XYZ file of N, CA and C in Angstrom:
648
model
N -84.293 28.437 144.040
C -84.966 28.099 142.914
C -85.982 27.210 143.293
N -87.270 27.117 142.731
C -88.428 26.408 142.894
C -88.345 24.701 142.579
N -89.053 23.972 143.467
C -88.989 22.490 143.009
C -90.208 22.030 142.633
N -90.381 21.358 141.674
C -91.737 20.670 141.335
C -91.650 19.098 141.494
N -92.530 18.600 142.064
C -92.629 17.274 142.101
C -93.744 16.459 141.318
N -93.369 15.812 140.351
C -94.205 15.432 139.363
C -94.451 13.980 139.457
N -95.683 13.673 139.643
C -96.062 12.115 139.951
C -97.164 11.826 138.864
N -96.862 10.692 138.219
C -97.705 9.851 137.249
C -98.074 8.770 137.870
N -99.277 8.229 137.406
C -99.823 6.944 137.899
C -100.435 6.179 136.524
N -100.871 6.686 135.511
C -101.544 6.007 134.671
C -100.956 4.898 133.900
N -101.557 3.757 133.762
C -100.917 2.563 133.148
C -100.911 2.633 131.623
N -101.419 3.422 131.117
C -101.637 3.416 129.715
C -100.350 4.258 128.729
N -99.228 4.478 129.349
C -98.170 5.086 128.864
C -98.338 6.291 127.897
N -97.991 6.223 126.784
C -98.087 7.360 125.904
C -99.515 7.757 125.346
N -100.482 6.646 125.574
C -101.824 6.984 125.147
C -102.679 7.564 126.476
N -101.876 7.765 127.392
C -102.668 8.376 128.702
C -102.948 10.003 128.477
N -104.297 10.248 128.780
C -104.669 11.611 128.697
C -104.306 12.326 129.839
N -104.098 11.783 130.928
C -103.591 12.481 132.309
C -102.061 12.753 132.002
N -101.492 11.637 131.684
C -100.107 11.909 131.264
C -99.682 13.076 130.360
N -100.420 13.193 129.148
C -100.539 14.214 128.207
C -100.294 15.567 129.097
N -101.489 15.760 129.798
C -101.713 16.980 130.548
C -100.507 17.295 131.622
N -100.054 16.415 132.261
C -99.234 16.579 133.281
C -97.739 16.858 132.568
N -97.661 16.220 131.333
C -96.296 16.469 130.522
C -96.395 18.040 129.981
N -97.522 18.529 129.586
C -97.769 19.815 129.211
C -97.449 20.863 130.126
N -97.790 20.534 131.549
C -97.503 21.263 132.565
C -96.006 21.356 132.842
N -95.440 20.259 132.909
C -94.017 20.023 133.214
C -93.159 20.875 132.021
N -93.421 20.691 130.988
C -92.717 21.404 129.697
C -92.840 22.826 129.953
N -94.028 23.260 130.303
C -94.067 24.653 130.575
C -93.465 25.248 131.701
N -93.479 24.411 132.786
C -92.895 24.726 134.026
C -91.248 25.012 133.725
N -90.881 24.073 133.066
C -89.377 23.995 132.853
C -88.928 24.938 131.861
N -89.799 25.519 130.888
C -89.522 26.503 130.050
C -89.496 27.852 130.754
N -90.431 28.038 131.742
C -90.472 29.478 132.371
C -89.604 29.283 133.445
N -89.183 28.177 134.176
C -88.199 28.127 135.435
C -87.130 27.316 134.932
N -86.249 27.532 134.031
C -85.253 26.735 133.709
C -84.354 26.421 134.768
N -84.160 27.367 135.680
C -83.305 26.955 136.917
C -83.792 26.255 137.937
N -85.103 25.925 137.909
C -85.944 25.006 138.827
C -85.455 23.496 138.891
N -86.083 22.956 139.956
C -85.576 21.358 139.936
C -86.731 20.865 139.870
N -86.955 19.506 139.194
C -87.802 18.540 138.982
C -87.555 17.152 139.681
N -88.485 16.700 140.610
C -88.457 15.326 141.086
C -89.537 14.692 140.263
N -89.144 13.446 139.677
C -90.206 12.753 138.945
C -90.561 11.334 139.597
N -91.519 11.032 139.799
C -92.106 9.603 140.235
C -93.052 9.098 139.248
N -92.847 7.747 138.778
C -93.898 6.952 137.962
C -94.181 5.978 138.829
N -95.375 6.141 139.389
C -96.044 5.097 140.264
C -96.455 3.916 139.524
N -96.582 3.836 138.263
C -96.782 2.750 137.409
C -95.582 1.800 137.298
N -94.496 2.418 137.086
C -93.437 1.640 136.771
C -92.464 1.403 137.972
N -92.759 2.168 139.043
C -91.796 2.250 140.047
C -92.629 2.705 141.314
N -93.707 1.775 141.734
C -94.703 1.815 142.704
C -93.931 1.976 144.311
N -94.679 2.817 145.081
C -94.167 2.459 146.626
C -95.073 1.282 147.148
N -94.454 0.606 148.054
C -95.308 -0.400 148.554
C -96.383 -0.112 149.518
N -97.441 -0.917 149.599
C -98.674 -0.377 150.196
C -98.036 -0.175 151.802
N -98.693 0.483 152.571
C -98.396 0.939 154.026
C -98.558 -0.385 154.660
N -97.488 -0.804 155.627
C -97.718 -1.714 156.560
C -97.466 -1.462 157.979
N -98.021 -2.108 158.891
C -97.868 -1.708 160.292
C -96.553 -1.188 160.794
N -95.470 -2.011 160.473
C -94.268 -1.464 161.023
C -93.795 -0.117 160.402
N -93.989 0.216 159.291
C -93.809 1.515 158.796
C -94.862 2.476 159.241
N -95.913 2.136 159.435
C -96.839 3.104 160.143
C -96.668 3.568 161.431
N -96.390 2.653 162.356
C -95.958 2.841 163.765
C -94.791 3.241 164.174
N -93.688 3.206 162.975
C -92.437 3.774 163.230
C -92.397 5.180 163.267
N -93.600 5.790 162.317
C -93.693 7.067 162.159
C -94.059 7.829 163.672
N -94.503 7.049 164.644
C -94.892 7.863 165.864
C -93.590 7.765 167.006
N -92.449 7.132 166.579
C -91.387 7.155 167.296
C -90.298 8.141 166.899
N -89.676 8.911 167.911
C -88.634 9.859 167.707
C -87.512 9.103 166.906
N -87.124 10.020 165.733
C -86.024 9.044 164.943
C -84.930 8.684 165.651
N -84.351 9.535 166.783
C -83.324 9.283 167.585
C -83.458 7.960 168.269
N -84.695 7.725 168.672
C -85.194 6.573 169.484
C -85.553 5.353 168.716
N -85.473 5.346 167.379
C -85.941 4.187 166.752
C -84.993 3.117 166.739
N -85.480 1.975 166.751
C -84.875 0.782 166.692
C -84.220 0.443 165.292
N -83.213 -0.452 164.964
C -82.819 -0.695 163.489
C -84.021 -1.054 162.829
N -84.903 -2.038 163.465
C -86.120 -2.446 162.443
C -86.926 -1.282 162.317
N -87.157 -0.363 163.218
C -88.060 0.721 163.027
C -87.592 1.743 161.929
N -86.123 1.957 162.077
C -85.511 2.890 161.076
C -85.717 2.215 159.654
N -85.441 0.759 159.546
C -85.613 0.327 158.269
C -86.973 0.332 157.739
N -87.984 0.173 158.612
C -89.412 0.164 158.159
C -89.780 1.712 157.778
N -89.389 2.624 158.515
C -89.800 3.963 158.163
C -88.858 4.580 156.994
N -88.003 4.038 156.764
C -87.186 4.448 155.343
C -88.008 4.189 154.252
N -89.073 3.333 154.199
C -89.981 3.159 152.973
C -90.762 4.305 152.842
N -91.012 5.092 154.175
C -91.959 6.421 153.978
C -91.207 7.561 153.997
N -89.858 7.611 154.274
C -89.009 8.876 154.309
C -88.990 9.481 153.087
N -88.609 8.742 151.797
C -88.437 9.173 150.577
C -89.671 9.968 149.990
N -90.918 9.346 150.015
C -92.018 10.079 149.624
C -92.393 11.278 150.422
N -92.277 11.147 151.644
C -92.340 12.332 152.608
C -91.408 13.433 152.221
N -90.138 13.284 152.344
C -89.047 14.084 152.056
C -89.053 14.767 150.752
N -89.518 14.181 149.548
C -89.608 14.563 148.320
C -91.039 15.617 148.388
N -91.950 15.278 148.983
C -93.107 16.218 148.938
C -92.763 17.427 149.848
N -91.954 17.446 150.902
C -91.580 18.400 151.751
C -90.723 19.335 150.972
N -89.844 18.766 150.100
C -88.850 19.544 149.572
C -89.422 20.339 148.174
N -90.671 19.816 147.813
C -91.353 20.445 146.746
C -92.102 21.899 146.893
N -92.032 22.754 146.015
C -92.913 23.889 146.162
C -94.317 23.716 145.494
N -94.319 23.013 144.455
C -95.536 22.605 143.674
C -95.607 20.938 143.574
N -96.623 20.358 143.810
C -96.930 18.933 143.515
C -97.885 18.668 142.423
N -97.367 17.925 141.520
C -98.200 17.858 140.112
C -98.498 16.329 140.215
N -99.937 16.059 140.184
C -100.345 14.583 140.281
C -101.202 14.284 139.041
N -100.858 13.177 138.477
C -101.829 12.431 137.586
C -102.538 11.396 138.317
N -103.922 11.711 138.202
C -104.581 10.868 139.063
C -105.811 10.609 138.099
N -105.694 9.560 137.085
C -106.882 9.146 136.463
C -108.019 8.369 137.369
N -109.139 8.513 136.785
C -110.199 7.771 137.493
C -110.148 6.142 137.025
N -109.915 5.204 138.046
C -110.136 3.942 137.933
C -111.325 3.464 138.700
N -112.399 2.813 138.121
C -113.545 2.400 138.850
C -114.046 3.196 139.844
N -114.185 4.621 139.480
C -114.791 5.622 140.295
C -113.808 6.091 141.206
N -112.545 5.720 141.268
C -111.779 6.259 142.407
C -110.323 6.412 141.964
N -109.397 6.737 142.639
C -108.202 6.937 142.339
C -107.269 5.549 142.078
N -106.166 5.421 141.292
C -105.422 4.213 141.261
C -104.762 3.821 142.653
N -104.757 2.512 142.867
C -104.184 2.073 144.269
C -102.599 2.555 144.435
N -102.024 2.629 143.242
C -100.695 3.131 143.578
C -100.592 4.631 144.063
N -101.490 5.462 143.735
C -101.580 6.709 144.321
C -102.059 6.971 145.746
N -102.933 5.828 145.954
C -103.585 5.662 147.279
C -102.373 5.304 148.337
N -101.531 4.343 147.771
C -100.381 4.017 148.600
C -99.466 5.071 148.821
N -99.049 5.788 147.866
C -98.122 7.128 148.042
C -98.936 7.885 149.136
N -100.200 8.404 149.008
C -100.755 9.212 150.104
C -100.515 8.598 151.439
N -100.834 7.220 151.602
C -100.702 6.628 152.822
C -99.448 6.715 153.390
N -98.387 6.749 152.628
C -96.917 7.062 153.120
C -96.684 8.367 153.473
N -97.292 9.339 152.677
C -97.066 10.784 152.736
C -97.961 11.247 153.916
N -98.838 10.676 154.370
C -99.798 11.034 155.499
C -99.209 10.585 156.737
N -98.311 11.572 157.245
C -97.618 11.179 158.649
C -97.928 11.905 159.801
N -98.903 11.268 160.606
C -99.421 11.812 161.816
C -98.315 12.480 162.572
N -98.563 13.811 163.063
C -97.783 14.624 163.591
C -96.568 15.268 162.873
N -96.649 15.132 161.582
C -95.493 15.809 160.715
C -96.462 16.405 159.490
N -96.994 15.644 158.676
C -97.526 16.266 157.511
C -99.117 16.332 157.806
N -99.418 15.589 158.780
C -100.992 15.670 159.096
C -101.467 15.602 160.406
N -102.589 15.902 160.949
C -103.093 16.074 162.312
C -101.854 16.590 163.400
N -101.547 17.813 163.058
C -100.657 18.756 163.763
C -100.965 20.061 163.331
N -100.615 20.927 164.248
C -100.623 22.329 163.782
C -99.628 22.767 162.919
N -98.535 22.240 162.827
C -97.402 22.650 162.139
C -97.230 21.548 160.886
N -98.221 21.487 159.833
C -98.196 20.367 158.921
C -97.262 20.737 157.877
N -96.234 20.019 157.758
C -95.123 20.414 156.861
C -95.416 20.564 155.279
N -96.554 20.119 154.848
C -97.061 20.322 153.294
C -98.013 21.444 153.256
N -98.239 21.937 154.456
C -99.460 23.070 154.472
C -99.052 24.281 153.661
N -100.007 24.706 152.896
C -99.790 25.943 152.019
C -99.126 25.543 150.526
N -98.603 24.385 150.406
C -98.060 23.959 149.034
C -99.110 24.026 148.114
N -98.910 24.323 146.809
C -99.899 24.062 145.629
C -99.786 22.528 145.108
N -101.021 21.961 145.063
C -100.974 20.643 144.434
C -101.845 20.897 143.138
N -101.372 20.470 142.095
C -102.193 20.498 140.770
C -102.489 18.995 140.536
N -103.585 18.759 140.260
C -104.153 17.385 140.014
C -104.768 17.177 138.612
N -104.351 16.363 137.856
C -104.825 16.116 136.634
C -105.567 14.645 136.751
N -106.968 14.811 136.496
C -107.886 13.570 136.844
C -108.722 13.328 135.520
N -108.289 12.395 134.770
C -108.889 12.048 133.418
C -110.093 11.089 133.678
N -111.081 11.019 133.090
C -111.991 9.970 133.038
C -112.735 9.631 131.800
N -113.141 8.397 131.705
C -113.731 8.006 130.439
C -114.950 8.609 130.115
N -115.780 8.909 130.993
C -117.142 9.572 130.703
C -117.004 11.002 131.338
N -118.300 11.467 131.708
C -118.539 12.738 132.320
C -119.246 12.487 133.421
N -118.835 13.301 134.586
C -119.540 13.152 135.924
C -120.076 14.526 136.215
N -120.232 15.344 135.316
C -120.688 16.673 135.807
C -122.162 16.639 136.164
N -122.473 17.747 136.768
C -123.961 17.780 137.312
C -124.946 17.928 135.887
N -125.986 17.170 136.052
C -126.778 16.852 134.782
C -126.596 15.791 134.038
N -125.460 14.996 134.183
C -125.045 13.708 133.508
C -125.685 12.662 134.497
N -125.812 11.447 133.978
C -126.244 10.174 134.508
C -125.344 9.793 135.641
N -123.934 9.990 135.449
C -123.051 9.622 136.547
C -122.725 10.594 137.467
N -123.334 11.587 137.485
C -123.232 12.785 138.554
C -123.170 12.249 139.958
N -122.230 12.581 140.906
C -122.203 12.092 142.188
C -121.480 10.819 142.336
N -121.090 10.186 141.212
C -120.230 8.957 141.170
C -118.832 9.222 141.196
N -118.229 10.333 141.238
C -116.807 10.754 141.223
C -116.285 10.866 142.608
N -115.288 9.637 142.800
C -114.627 9.767 144.176
C -113.235 9.968 144.079
N -112.847 10.710 143.023
C -111.489 11.216 142.768
C -111.532 12.607 143.309
N -112.198 13.528 142.709
C -112.092 14.846 143.151
C -112.247 15.265 144.673
N -113.459 14.563 144.946
C -114.017 14.786 146.422
C -112.872 14.246 147.453
N -112.335 12.876 146.986
C -111.368 12.226 148.017
C -110.014 12.999 147.960
N -109.507 13.389 146.882
C -108.194 14.197 146.839
C -108.338 15.564 147.376
N -109.520 16.057 147.204
C -109.767 17.514 147.801
C -109.755 17.392 149.376
N -110.273 16.296 149.807
C -110.257 16.168 151.318
C -108.820 15.756 151.824
N -108.201 14.820 151.277
C -106.996 14.085 151.669
C -105.882 15.254 151.522
N -105.657 15.848 150.246
C -104.643 16.649 150.033
C -104.941 18.184 150.737
N -106.293 18.536 150.494
C -106.440 19.864 151.241
C -106.693 19.913 152.735
N -107.953 19.221 153.029
C -108.157 19.146 154.494
C -107.191 18.554 155.145
N -106.727 17.377 154.803
C -105.814 16.474 155.599
C -104.550 17.108 155.538
N -103.727 17.452 154.462
C -102.445 17.714 154.321
C -102.148 19.365 154.388
N -103.444 19.944 154.234
C -103.375 21.528 154.207
C -102.776 22.156 152.945
N -102.732 21.467 151.766
C -102.361 21.976 150.512
C -103.407 22.672 149.740
N -103.085 23.558 148.821
C -104.000 24.418 148.032
C -104.244 23.315 146.720
N -105.427 22.940 146.458
C -105.521 21.822 145.440
C -106.202 22.590 144.249
N -105.917 22.431 142.932
C -106.378 22.628 141.618
C -106.716 21.550 140.988
N -107.768 21.428 140.266
C -107.943 20.169 139.387
C -108.119 20.427 137.912
N -107.571 19.655 137.102
C -107.530 19.664 135.754
C -108.079 18.509 135.339
N -109.233 18.543 134.506
C -110.261 17.416 134.199
C -110.428 17.077 132.877
N -109.633 16.506 132.119
C -110.040 15.970 130.928
C -110.980 14.817 130.793
N -112.068 15.003 130.142
C -113.209 13.839 130.464
C -113.674 13.395 128.947
N -114.562 12.307 129.093
C -114.896 11.580 127.934
C -113.833 11.132 127.207
N -112.754 10.491 127.820
C -111.714 10.030 127.129
C -111.886 8.723 126.321
N -113.082 8.097 126.662
C -113.263 6.625 126.055
C -113.966 6.983 124.593
N -114.533 8.194 124.401
C -115.534 8.405 123.269
C -114.829 8.092 121.985
N -113.508 8.249 121.636
C -112.842 7.808 120.334
C -112.770 6.402 120.244
N -112.790 5.375 121.371
C -112.750 4.029 121.313
C -114.086 3.282 121.484
N -115.255 3.867 121.917
C -116.418 3.085 122.193
C -117.409 3.810 121.148
N -117.926 2.838 120.180
C -118.816 3.413 119.131
C -120.042 4.101 119.742
N -120.547 3.639 120.813
C -121.852 4.104 121.205
C -121.646 5.823 121.836
N -120.390 6.038 122.113
C -119.957 7.474 122.418
C -119.555 8.263 121.262
N -119.665 7.691 120.214
C -119.032 8.612 119.012
C -119.540 9.999 118.912
N -120.964 10.124 119.141
C -121.305 11.533 119.074
C -120.755 12.473 119.955
N -120.005 12.058 121.132
C -119.354 12.847 122.084
C -117.801 13.190 121.814
N -117.498 12.629 120.850
C -116.080 12.826 120.377
C -115.520 14.517 120.288
N -116.566 15.232 119.786
C -116.189 16.649 119.579
C -116.094 17.225 120.959
N -116.944 16.857 121.956
C -116.942 17.337 123.442
C -115.477 16.769 123.985
N -115.196 15.453 123.894
C -113.946 14.964 124.208
C -112.588 15.785 123.856
N -112.838 16.167 122.336
C -111.593 16.852 121.986
C -111.672 18.233 122.502
N -112.699 18.848 122.776
C -112.857 20.167 123.397
C -112.158 20.022 124.886
N -112.780 18.967 125.590
C -112.127 18.929 126.913
C -110.642 18.742 126.925
N -110.127 17.920 126.013
C -108.607 17.706 126.060
C -107.837 18.761 125.759
N -108.270 19.615 124.761
C -107.553 20.968 124.452
C -107.778 22.018 125.694
N -108.744 22.037 126.243
C -108.868 22.816 127.527
C -108.142 22.342 128.467
N -108.125 21.058 128.701
C -107.030 20.516 129.917
C -105.592 20.813 129.600
N -105.209 20.760 128.368
C -103.822 21.107 128.068
C -103.612 22.515 128.273
N -104.428 23.249 127.716
C -104.147 24.694 127.710
C -104.275 25.300 129.086
N -105.007 24.674 130.022
C -105.096 24.889 131.400
C -103.833 24.582 132.077
N -103.404 23.265 131.795
C -102.137 22.847 132.299
C -100.911 23.796 132.021
N -100.851 24.216 130.891
C -99.786 25.250 130.498
C -99.978 26.562 131.032
N -101.268 27.166 131.288
C -101.341 28.250 131.766
C -101.042 28.109 133.395
N -101.626 27.183 134.070
C -101.143 27.271 135.450
C -99.853 26.843 135.611
N -99.120 26.269 134.900
C -97.673 26.011 134.965
C -96.900 27.308 134.831
N -97.235 28.110 133.830
C -96.656 29.265 133.712
C -96.874 30.376 134.749
N -97.903 30.385 135.222
C -98.483 31.467 136.274
C -97.584 30.871 137.513
N -97.619 29.495 137.996
C -96.844 29.227 139.310
C -95.502 29.354 139.097
N -94.839 29.150 137.863
C -93.352 29.278 137.675
C -92.980 30.755 137.895
N -93.865 31.605 137.277
C -93.612 32.880 137.355
C -93.707 33.544 138.829
N -94.751 33.054 139.391
C -94.897 33.556 140.747
C -93.868 33.043 141.822
N -93.355 31.896 141.657
C -92.407 31.279 142.464
C -91.014 31.901 142.225
N -90.724 32.147 140.852
C -89.321 32.574 140.527
C -89.261 34.047 140.935
N -90.417 34.989 141.127
C -90.274 36.245 141.439
C -89.551 36.538 142.834
C-alpha cells in the first residue's frame, strides 16, 4: 500500500487556505486509498530544529563509524529523511511568507537534503517521488501583475525539490487570500473565491489520480 507524507506549515490554523487545500487532498487520498498510510507533520506546532554543524557533518560519516555524539546529532535528521524516503507522495503546505517559504519548511528541507543520500549522488533516494505543493499567497504574482517576478516560493521549491532531490513537483496555488480582509482589495474577492475553489478542486483531483495510480 502507498504512503502519503503530509506536511503543513501555516501559522493560521483553521483559517489557513493552504491547510484547507492539503486537507482536501488528504481526505480524497484516504477515501480513494483507505488501505494506505499517512504520515503527518505539522511544522508549526512541532518544528524540526534548524540544521547545525554537528548534524550536517555527521551525515558524511558512515553510520557504523559514527561516534556517540555524531549519532545523536544525526538522529535529528534521520526522522525527516526516513519519513520522506518511506513516502510515495509528499504533500507540502507552503504558504508565501514575505516572498518566500516559512523558515520551518526551510529547516525541514535542510535536514532532508542529505549529500550522498538524497542529494548530490547518482542514486538519490527521493528521486522520482511525486511532490504536491500547495502554496497560498495574499496577492497575485502572475504574469502581468505588479508583483510578477517576486515569487520566491515556486522557483525555490521547484529547484530544491525537483533539481536537487529529483522529485516530480506539482503546484496548487490559491491566491489573493487577503482580499476578504483588506478593503482596498474588495474588488478582487470574486477572483479570490474562484482561485480558492479551483485550488480545492485541483487538490481533490490530483489526490484521486495519484491514489488510483499507486493502488493499481
